[in-house]
């Protein structure tokens, strides 16, 4: 395989993608690769939006949120003829290795590409959802949690001033990691996530008891995957008798300057990805497990379902009943 290596970001953007790109370029250059940047994710692979990675292109991006390489969700990549175009673009440029920074949908797409044309790739998990099997951490999660923490702290100020309940809906797709972790970190009274059965009747009894004993406001964090934001807000208003408002945090959670943790983990994932390719791994995903970095074959990641840490579930379960 030629020593050309291209880096792309794909799927939902997350903080930490930029430092991962910078480090992957610098480390791969040290190892003798000719590095390239793919703009616009998979769409850019198809459209040949690929340029050699110069020092200028990877300078001044470490502290920036989102992804300077930009991203896309590209259903057209499911078409083999479209993938063939992407392959021809890489061959023309002498690129025989790919690093993809994104979520498991992007990894699956690259694995299909690998089965079609034999181009090895290494995946770096990056999604605020933290829902990739096999890794305890995905880039962007810490930054997103800090955005949520700051927002909930601010909402608490107004909740307390007005003696209101606030329901705060956070992202995560089908995964409750962001909701559970932020509910614990922010001292919420209620937390609903898809993974934990909830019991509104007992939540109601608990709240009424607390209100009778002086509680003046309530913070509830709900995962978007429960689709309970609207309902819970009306229910608190009507059944508990406390004026309630809903705040959907939305895409603000995807932005912001990467935290120190996301920057450092980006570096470590990037080094692991270059090393994996260098060691001849063809389709591996970098993982962080029990405090150390390694990689797993892609099928072990995409064939399994991410499971929330039982310790967090235990801690947060009282918020669902
Ligand atoms: O996967 C990241 C994520 O932000 C999810 O939490 C959310 O459900 C989804 O992407 C939103 O997607 P889009 O940016 O396409 O609206």
CSV table of C-alpha atoms and ligand atoms in Angstrom, one decimal:
chain,number,residue,atom,x,y,z
A,1,UNK,CA,0.0,0.0,0.0
A,2,UNK,CA,1.3,3.5,-0.8
A,3,UNK,CA,2.4,5.6,2.2
A,4,UNK,CA,-0.3,8.2,1.6
A,5,UNK,CA,-2.7,8.7,4.4
A,6,UNK,CA,-5.9,10.8,4.5
A,7,UNK,CA,-7.8,12.0,7.5
A,8,UNK,CA,-11.5,12.8,7.5
A,9,UNK,CA,-14.2,13.7,10.0
A,10,UNK,CA,-17.6,12.3,9.5
A,11,UNK,CA,-21.1,12.3,11.0
A,12,UNK,CA,-22.1,14.5,13.9
A,13,UNK,CA,-19.3,16.9,14.8
A,14,UNK,CA,-17.8,16.9,18.3
A,15,UNK,CA,-15.2,18.9,20.2
A,16,UNK,CA,-11.8,17.1,20.0
A,17,UNK,CA,-12.0,16.4,16.3
A,18,UNK,CA,-9.7,19.3,15.5
A,19,UNK,CA,-7.0,18.4,17.9
A,20,UNK,CA,-7.2,14.8,16.7
A,21,UNK,CA,-6.7,15.9,13.1
A,22,UNK,CA,-3.7,18.1,14.0
A,23,UNK,CA,-2.0,15.3,16.0
A,24,UNK,CA,-2.7,12.6,13.4
A,25,UNK,CA,-1.1,14.8,10.7
A,26,UNK,CA,1.9,15.7,12.8
A,27,UNK,CA,2.5,12.2,14.1
A,28,UNK,CA,1.9,10.5,10.7
A,29,UNK,CA,4.3,12.9,9.1
A,30,UNK,CA,7.0,12.0,11.6
A,31,UNK,CA,6.4,8.4,10.7
A,32,UNK,CA,7.0,9.1,7.0
A,33,UNK,CA,3.4,9.2,5.7
A,34,UNK,CA,2.3,11.8,3.1
A,35,UNK,CA,-0.7,13.1,4.9
A,36,UNK,CA,-3.8,14.5,3.2
A,37,UNK,CA,-7.0,16.2,4.6
A,38,UNK,CA,-10.4,15.3,3.3
A,39,UNK,CA,-12.9,18.2,3.6
A,40,UNK,CA,-16.7,17.5,4.0
A,41,UNK,CA,-16.4,14.0,5.3
A,42,UNK,CA,-17.5,11.1,3.1
A,43,UNK,CA,-19.0,13.6,0.6
A,44,UNK,CA,-15.5,15.1,0.2
A,45,UNK,CA,-14.0,11.6,-0.5
A,46,UNK,CA,-16.5,11.3,-3.4
A,47,UNK,CA,-16.1,14.8,-4.7
A,48,UNK,CA,-12.3,14.6,-4.4
A,49,UNK,CA,-12.2,17.5,-1.9
A,50,UNK,CA,-8.8,16.3,-0.7
A,51,UNK,CA,-5.7,18.4,-0.2
A,52,UNK,CA,-2.1,17.7,1.0
A,53,UNK,CA,-2.0,18.5,4.8
A,54,UNK,CA,0.3,21.6,5.1
A,55,UNK,CA,1.5,23.0,8.4
A,56,UNK,CA,-0.8,26.1,7.8
A,57,UNK,CA,-3.9,23.9,7.4
A,58,UNK,CA,-3.4,22.3,10.8
A,59,UNK,CA,-2.3,25.4,12.7
A,60,UNK,CA,-4.5,27.4,15.0
A,61,UNK,CA,-7.2,24.8,15.2
A,62,UNK,CA,-6.5,23.1,18.5
A,63,UNK,CA,-8.8,25.3,20.6
A,64,UNK,CA,-11.7,25.4,18.0
A,65,UNK,CA,-14.9,23.4,18.4
A,66,UNK,CA,-16.6,21.6,15.6
A,67,UNK,CA,-14.5,20.3,12.8
A,68,UNK,CA,-12.5,22.5,10.5
A,69,UNK,CA,-12.5,19.7,8.0
A,70,UNK,CA,-16.3,19.9,8.1
A,71,UNK,CA,-18.5,16.9,8.1
A,72,UNK,CA,-21.5,15.4,6.4
A,73,UNK,CA,-24.0,12.6,6.6
A,74,UNK,CA,-23.7,10.9,3.2
A,75,UNK,CA,-26.3,8.3,2.3
A,76,UNK,CA,-25.0,8.3,-1.3
A,77,UNK,CA,-22.0,6.4,0.0
A,78,UNK,CA,-24.2,3.3,0.2
A,79,UNK,CA,-24.0,3.1,-3.6
A,80,UNK,CA,-21.0,1.0,-4.8
A,81,UNK,CA,-20.5,3.2,-7.9
A,82,UNK,CA,-20.2,6.3,-5.7
A,83,UNK,CA,-17.7,4.5,-3.5
A,84,UNK,CA,-15.7,3.5,-6.6
A,85,UNK,CA,-15.4,7.2,-7.4
A,86,UNK,CA,-14.0,7.8,-3.9
A,87,UNK,CA,-11.6,4.9,-4.4
A,88,UNK,CA,-10.3,6.3,-7.7
A,89,UNK,CA,-9.7,9.7,-6.1
A,90,UNK,CA,-7.6,8.0,-3.4
A,91,UNK,CA,-5.6,5.9,-5.9
A,92,UNK,CA,-4.9,8.9,-8.1
A,93,UNK,CA,-3.4,10.7,-5.1
A,94,UNK,CA,-1.4,7.7,-3.8
A,95,UNK,CA,-3.5,7.4,-0.7
A,96,UNK,CA,-3.6,3.9,0.8
A,97,UNK,CA,-4.6,4.6,4.4
A,98,UNK,CA,-7.5,6.4,6.0
A,99,UNK,CA,-8.2,7.7,9.5
A,100,UNK,CA,-11.8,8.4,10.1
A,101,UNK,CA,-12.9,10.5,13.2
A,102,UNK,CA,-16.6,10.0,13.9
A,103,UNK,CA,-19.3,7.6,15.1
A,104,UNK,CA,-20.2,4.0,14.4
A,105,UNK,CA,-22.2,4.9,11.2
A,106,UNK,CA,-19.0,6.4,9.7
A,107,UNK,CA,-17.0,3.3,10.8
A,108,UNK,CA,-19.5,1.0,9.1
A,109,UNK,CA,-19.3,3.0,5.9
A,110,UNK,CA,-15.5,2.9,5.9
A,111,UNK,CA,-15.6,-0.8,6.6
A,112,UNK,CA,-17.8,-1.4,3.6
A,113,UNK,CA,-15.3,0.7,1.6
A,114,UNK,CA,-12.5,-1.5,3.0
A,115,UNK,CA,-14.3,-4.7,1.9
A,116,UNK,CA,-14.9,-3.3,-1.6
A,117,UNK,CA,-11.4,-1.9,-2.3
A,118,UNK,CA,-9.0,-3.0,0.4
A,119,UNK,CA,-8.1,0.4,1.7
A,120,UNK,CA,-7.2,0.0,5.4
A,121,UNK,CA,-8.6,2.5,7.9
A,122,UNK,CA,-8.4,3.3,11.6
A,123,UNK,CA,-11.4,4.8,13.4
A,124,UNK,CA,-11.3,7.3,16.2
A,125,UNK,CA,-14.5,7.4,18.2
A,126,UNK,CA,-15.9,10.9,18.3
A,127,UNK,CA,-19.5,11.6,19.2
A,128,UNK,CA,-21.1,13.5,22.0
A,129,UNK,CA,-23.6,10.6,22.4
A,130,UNK,CA,-20.8,8.3,23.9
A,131,UNK,CA,-22.7,5.4,22.5
A,132,UNK,CA,-19.9,3.4,20.7
A,133,UNK,CA,-19.5,-0.2,22.0
A,134,UNK,CA,-16.1,-1.2,23.3
A,135,UNK,CA,-14.9,2.2,24.4
A,136,UNK,CA,-15.6,4.0,27.6
A,137,UNK,CA,-15.0,7.4,26.0
A,138,UNK,CA,-15.7,9.2,22.7
A,139,UNK,CA,-14.2,12.5,21.8
A,140,UNK,CA,-16.4,15.5,22.5
A,141,UNK,CA,-18.3,14.0,25.5
A,142,UNK,CA,-16.5,16.0,28.2
A,143,UNK,CA,-16.9,19.3,26.3
A,144,UNK,CA,-20.6,18.6,25.8
A,145,UNK,CA,-21.1,17.7,29.4
A,146,UNK,CA,-19.5,21.0,30.5
A,147,UNK,CA,-21.8,22.9,28.1
A,148,UNK,CA,-24.8,21.1,29.7
A,149,UNK,CA,-23.5,21.6,33.2
A,150,UNK,CA,-23.2,25.3,32.6
A,151,UNK,CA,-26.6,25.6,31.0
A,152,UNK,CA,-28.3,23.6,33.8
A,153,UNK,CA,-26.5,25.7,36.5
A,154,UNK,CA,-27.9,28.9,34.8
A,155,UNK,CA,-31.4,27.4,34.5
A,156,UNK,CA,-31.2,26.5,38.2
A,157,UNK,CA,-30.7,30.2,39.0
A,158,UNK,CA,-34.0,31.2,37.3
A,159,UNK,CA,-35.8,28.1,38.5
A,160,UNK,CA,-35.0,29.1,42.0
A,161,UNK,CA,-35.9,32.8,41.5
A,162,UNK,CA,-39.4,31.9,40.1
A,163,UNK,CA,-40.0,28.7,42.1
A,164,UNK,CA,-40.5,26.8,38.9
A,165,UNK,CA,-39.8,23.4,37.6
A,166,UNK,CA,-37.5,23.1,34.5
A,167,UNK,CA,-37.3,20.1,32.3
A,168,UNK,CA,-34.1,20.1,30.3
A,169,UNK,CA,-33.8,17.9,27.2
A,170,UNK,CA,-30.3,16.8,26.3
A,171,UNK,CA,-29.0,15.0,23.2
A,172,UNK,CA,-27.6,11.5,23.0
A,173,UNK,CA,-29.8,10.0,20.3
A,174,UNK,CA,-30.9,6.6,21.8
A,175,UNK,CA,-28.3,6.7,24.6
A,176,UNK,CA,-28.8,8.2,28.1
A,177,UNK,CA,-25.1,8.8,28.9
A,178,UNK,CA,-25.2,12.6,28.7
A,179,UNK,CA,-28.5,12.8,30.6
A,180,UNK,CA,-27.4,10.5,33.4
A,181,UNK,CA,-24.0,12.1,33.9
A,182,UNK,CA,-25.2,15.6,33.7
A,183,UNK,CA,-28.2,14.9,36.0
A,184,UNK,CA,-25.8,13.6,38.6
A,185,UNK,CA,-23.3,16.4,38.1
A,186,UNK,CA,-26.0,19.1,38.4
A,187,UNK,CA,-28.0,17.6,41.2
A,188,UNK,CA,-31.2,17.1,39.3
A,189,UNK,CA,-34.3,15.8,41.1
A,190,UNK,CA,-35.5,13.8,38.0
A,191,UNK,CA,-33.7,12.0,35.2
A,192,UNK,CA,-35.3,10.0,32.5
A,193,UNK,CA,-33.3,7.9,30.0
A,194,UNK,CA,-34.2,5.1,27.6
A,195,UNK,CA,-32.1,2.5,29.5
A,196,UNK,CA,-33.8,2.9,32.9
A,197,UNK,CA,-37.5,2.2,33.5
A,198,UNK,CA,-39.2,5.1,35.2
A,199,UNK,CA,-42.2,5.4,37.4
A,200,UNK,CA,-44.0,8.7,37.2
A,201,UNK,CA,-46.3,7.8,40.1
A,202,UNK,CA,-43.5,7.3,42.5
A,203,UNK,CA,-41.7,10.4,41.2
A,204,UNK,CA,-44.9,12.3,41.8
A,205,UNK,CA,-45.2,11.1,45.4
A,206,UNK,CA,-41.6,11.9,46.0
A,207,UNK,CA,-41.9,15.4,44.6
A,208,UNK,CA,-45.1,16.2,46.5
A,209,UNK,CA,-43.5,15.0,49.7
A,210,UNK,CA,-40.4,17.2,49.0
A,211,UNK,CA,-42.5,20.2,48.1
A,212,UNK,CA,-44.6,19.8,51.3
A,213,UNK,CA,-41.2,19.9,53.1
A,214,UNK,CA,-40.0,23.1,51.5
A,215,UNK,CA,-38.7,22.2,48.0
A,216,UNK,CA,-39.4,25.3,45.9
A,217,UNK,CA,-38.1,24.3,42.5
A,218,UNK,CA,-37.3,21.2,40.5
A,219,UNK,CA,-34.7,20.3,37.9
A,220,UNK,CA,-35.4,17.4,35.6
A,221,UNK,CA,-33.0,16.2,32.9
A,222,UNK,CA,-34.4,14.0,30.1
A,223,UNK,CA,-32.6,12.2,27.3
A,224,UNK,CA,-34.0,13.1,23.9
A,225,UNK,CA,-34.3,9.3,23.3
A,226,UNK,CA,-37.2,9.1,25.8
A,227,UNK,CA,-39.2,11.7,23.8
A,228,UNK,CA,-40.6,12.6,27.2
A,229,UNK,CA,-39.7,16.3,27.4
A,230,UNK,CA,-43.1,17.8,26.5
A,231,UNK,CA,-45.1,15.3,28.4
A,232,UNK,CA,-43.0,15.5,31.6
A,233,UNK,CA,-43.3,19.3,31.5
A,234,UNK,CA,-47.1,19.2,31.2
A,235,UNK,CA,-47.3,16.5,33.9
A,236,UNK,CA,-45.3,18.5,36.4
A,237,UNK,CA,-47.4,21.5,35.7
A,238,UNK,CA,-50.8,19.7,35.9
A,239,UNK,CA,-50.2,16.8,38.3
A,240,UNK,CA,-47.6,18.2,40.7
A,241,UNK,CA,-49.0,21.7,40.5
A,242,UNK,CA,-45.7,23.5,40.0
A,243,UNK,CA,-45.3,25.9,37.1
A,244,UNK,CA,-43.0,24.1,34.6
A,245,UNK,CA,-41.0,25.1,31.5
A,246,UNK,CA,-39.2,23.0,28.9
A,247,UNK,CA,-35.7,23.8,27.6
A,248,UNK,CA,-34.4,21.8,24.7
A,249,UNK,CA,-30.6,22.4,24.7
A,250,UNK,CA,-30.2,21.2,21.2
A,251,UNK,CA,-27.1,21.8,19.1
A,252,UNK,CA,-25.4,24.1,21.5
A,253,UNK,CA,-24.2,20.8,23.1
A,254,UNK,CA,-22.1,20.0,20.0
A,255,UNK,CA,-20.1,23.3,20.1
A,256,UNK,CA,-17.6,24.9,22.3
A,257,UNK,CA,-13.8,24.9,22.6
A,258,UNK,CA,-12.6,21.4,23.5
A,259,UNK,CA,-11.8,20.8,27.1
A,260,UNK,CA,-8.4,19.8,28.3
A,261,UNK,CA,-9.6,16.2,28.5
A,262,UNK,CA,-10.9,16.2,24.9
A,263,UNK,CA,-7.6,17.7,23.6
A,264,UNK,CA,-5.4,15.2,25.4
A,265,UNK,CA,-7.6,12.2,24.6
A,266,UNK,CA,-7.7,13.4,20.9
A,267,UNK,CA,-3.9,13.3,20.9
A,268,UNK,CA,-3.8,9.8,22.4
A,269,UNK,CA,-6.4,8.4,20.0
A,270,UNK,CA,-4.7,10.0,17.0
A,271,UNK,CA,-1.3,8.4,18.0
A,272,UNK,CA,-3.0,5.0,18.5
A,273,UNK,CA,-4.7,5.3,15.1
A,274,UNK,CA,-1.5,6.0,13.2
A,275,UNK,CA,0.3,3.2,15.1
A,276,UNK,CA,-2.5,0.8,14.3
A,277,UNK,CA,-2.2,1.5,10.6
A,278,UNK,CA,1.5,1.3,10.8
A,279,UNK,CA,1.3,-2.1,12.5
A,280,UNK,CA,-0.7,-3.4,9.6
A,281,UNK,CA,-4.2,-3.2,11.1
A,282,UNK,CA,-6.7,-3.0,8.3
A,283,UNK,CA,-10.0,-2.0,9.9
A,284,UNK,CA,-9.6,-1.3,13.6
A,285,UNK,CA,-11.3,1.1,16.0
A,286,UNK,CA,-9.4,2.9,18.7
A,287,UNK,CA,-10.8,2.4,22.2
A,288,UNK,CA,-10.2,3.7,25.7
A,289,UNK,CA,-11.1,1.0,28.2
A,290,UNK,CA,-10.4,0.8,31.9
A,291,UNK,CA,-7.9,3.6,31.7
A,292,UNK,CA,-5.8,2.5,28.7
A,293,UNK,CA,-5.8,2.9,24.9
A,294,UNK,CA,-6.0,0.0,22.5
A,295,UNK,CA,-7.9,-1.0,19.3
A,296,UNK,CA,-10.6,-3.5,18.5
A,297,UNK,CA,-11.5,-5.1,15.2
A,298,UNK,CA,-14.4,-3.2,13.8
A,299,UNK,CA,-16.9,-6.0,14.0
A,300,UNK,CA,-16.5,-6.2,17.7
A,301,UNK,CA,-17.6,-2.5,17.9
A,302,UNK,CA,-20.4,-2.5,15.3
A,303,UNK,CA,-21.9,-5.9,16.3
A,304,UNK,CA,-22.3,-5.0,19.9
A,305,UNK,CA,-24.4,-2.4,21.7
A,306,UNK,CA,-22.9,0.2,24.0
A,307,UNK,CA,-23.8,-0.5,27.7
A,308,UNK,CA,-23.9,2.2,30.3
A,309,UNK,CA,-21.7,1.8,33.3
A,310,UNK,CA,-23.7,-0.1,35.9
A,311,UNK,CA,-22.2,2.2,38.6
A,312,UNK,CA,-23.7,5.3,37.0
A,313,UNK,CA,-27.0,3.5,36.5
A,314,UNK,CA,-27.1,2.6,40.2
A,315,UNK,CA,-26.3,6.2,41.2
A,316,UNK,CA,-28.9,7.7,38.9
A,317,UNK,CA,-31.7,5.2,39.3
A,318,UNK,CA,-33.3,7.0,42.3
A,319,UNK,CA,-33.9,9.9,40.0
A,320,UNK,CA,-36.3,7.8,37.9
A,321,UNK,CA,-38.6,6.7,40.7
B,1,LIG,O1,-25.0,12.0,17.1
B,1,LIG,C1,-24.9,13.3,17.6
B,1,LIG,C2,-26.2,14.0,17.6
B,1,LIG,O2,-26.0,15.3,18.1
B,1,LIG,C3,-27.3,13.4,18.5
B,1,LIG,O3,-27.1,13.6,19.8
B,1,LIG,C4,-28.5,14.0,17.9
B,1,LIG,O4,-29.6,13.2,18.1
B,1,LIG,C5,-28.2,14.1,16.4
B,1,LIG,O5,-26.7,14.1,16.3
B,1,LIG,C6,-28.7,15.3,15.7
B,1,LIG,O6,-28.4,15.2,14.4
B,1,LIG,P1,-28.4,16.4,13.4
B,1,LIG,O7,-27.2,17.3,13.7
B,1,LIG,O8,-28.2,15.8,12.1
B,1,LIG,O9,-29.6,17.2,13.6
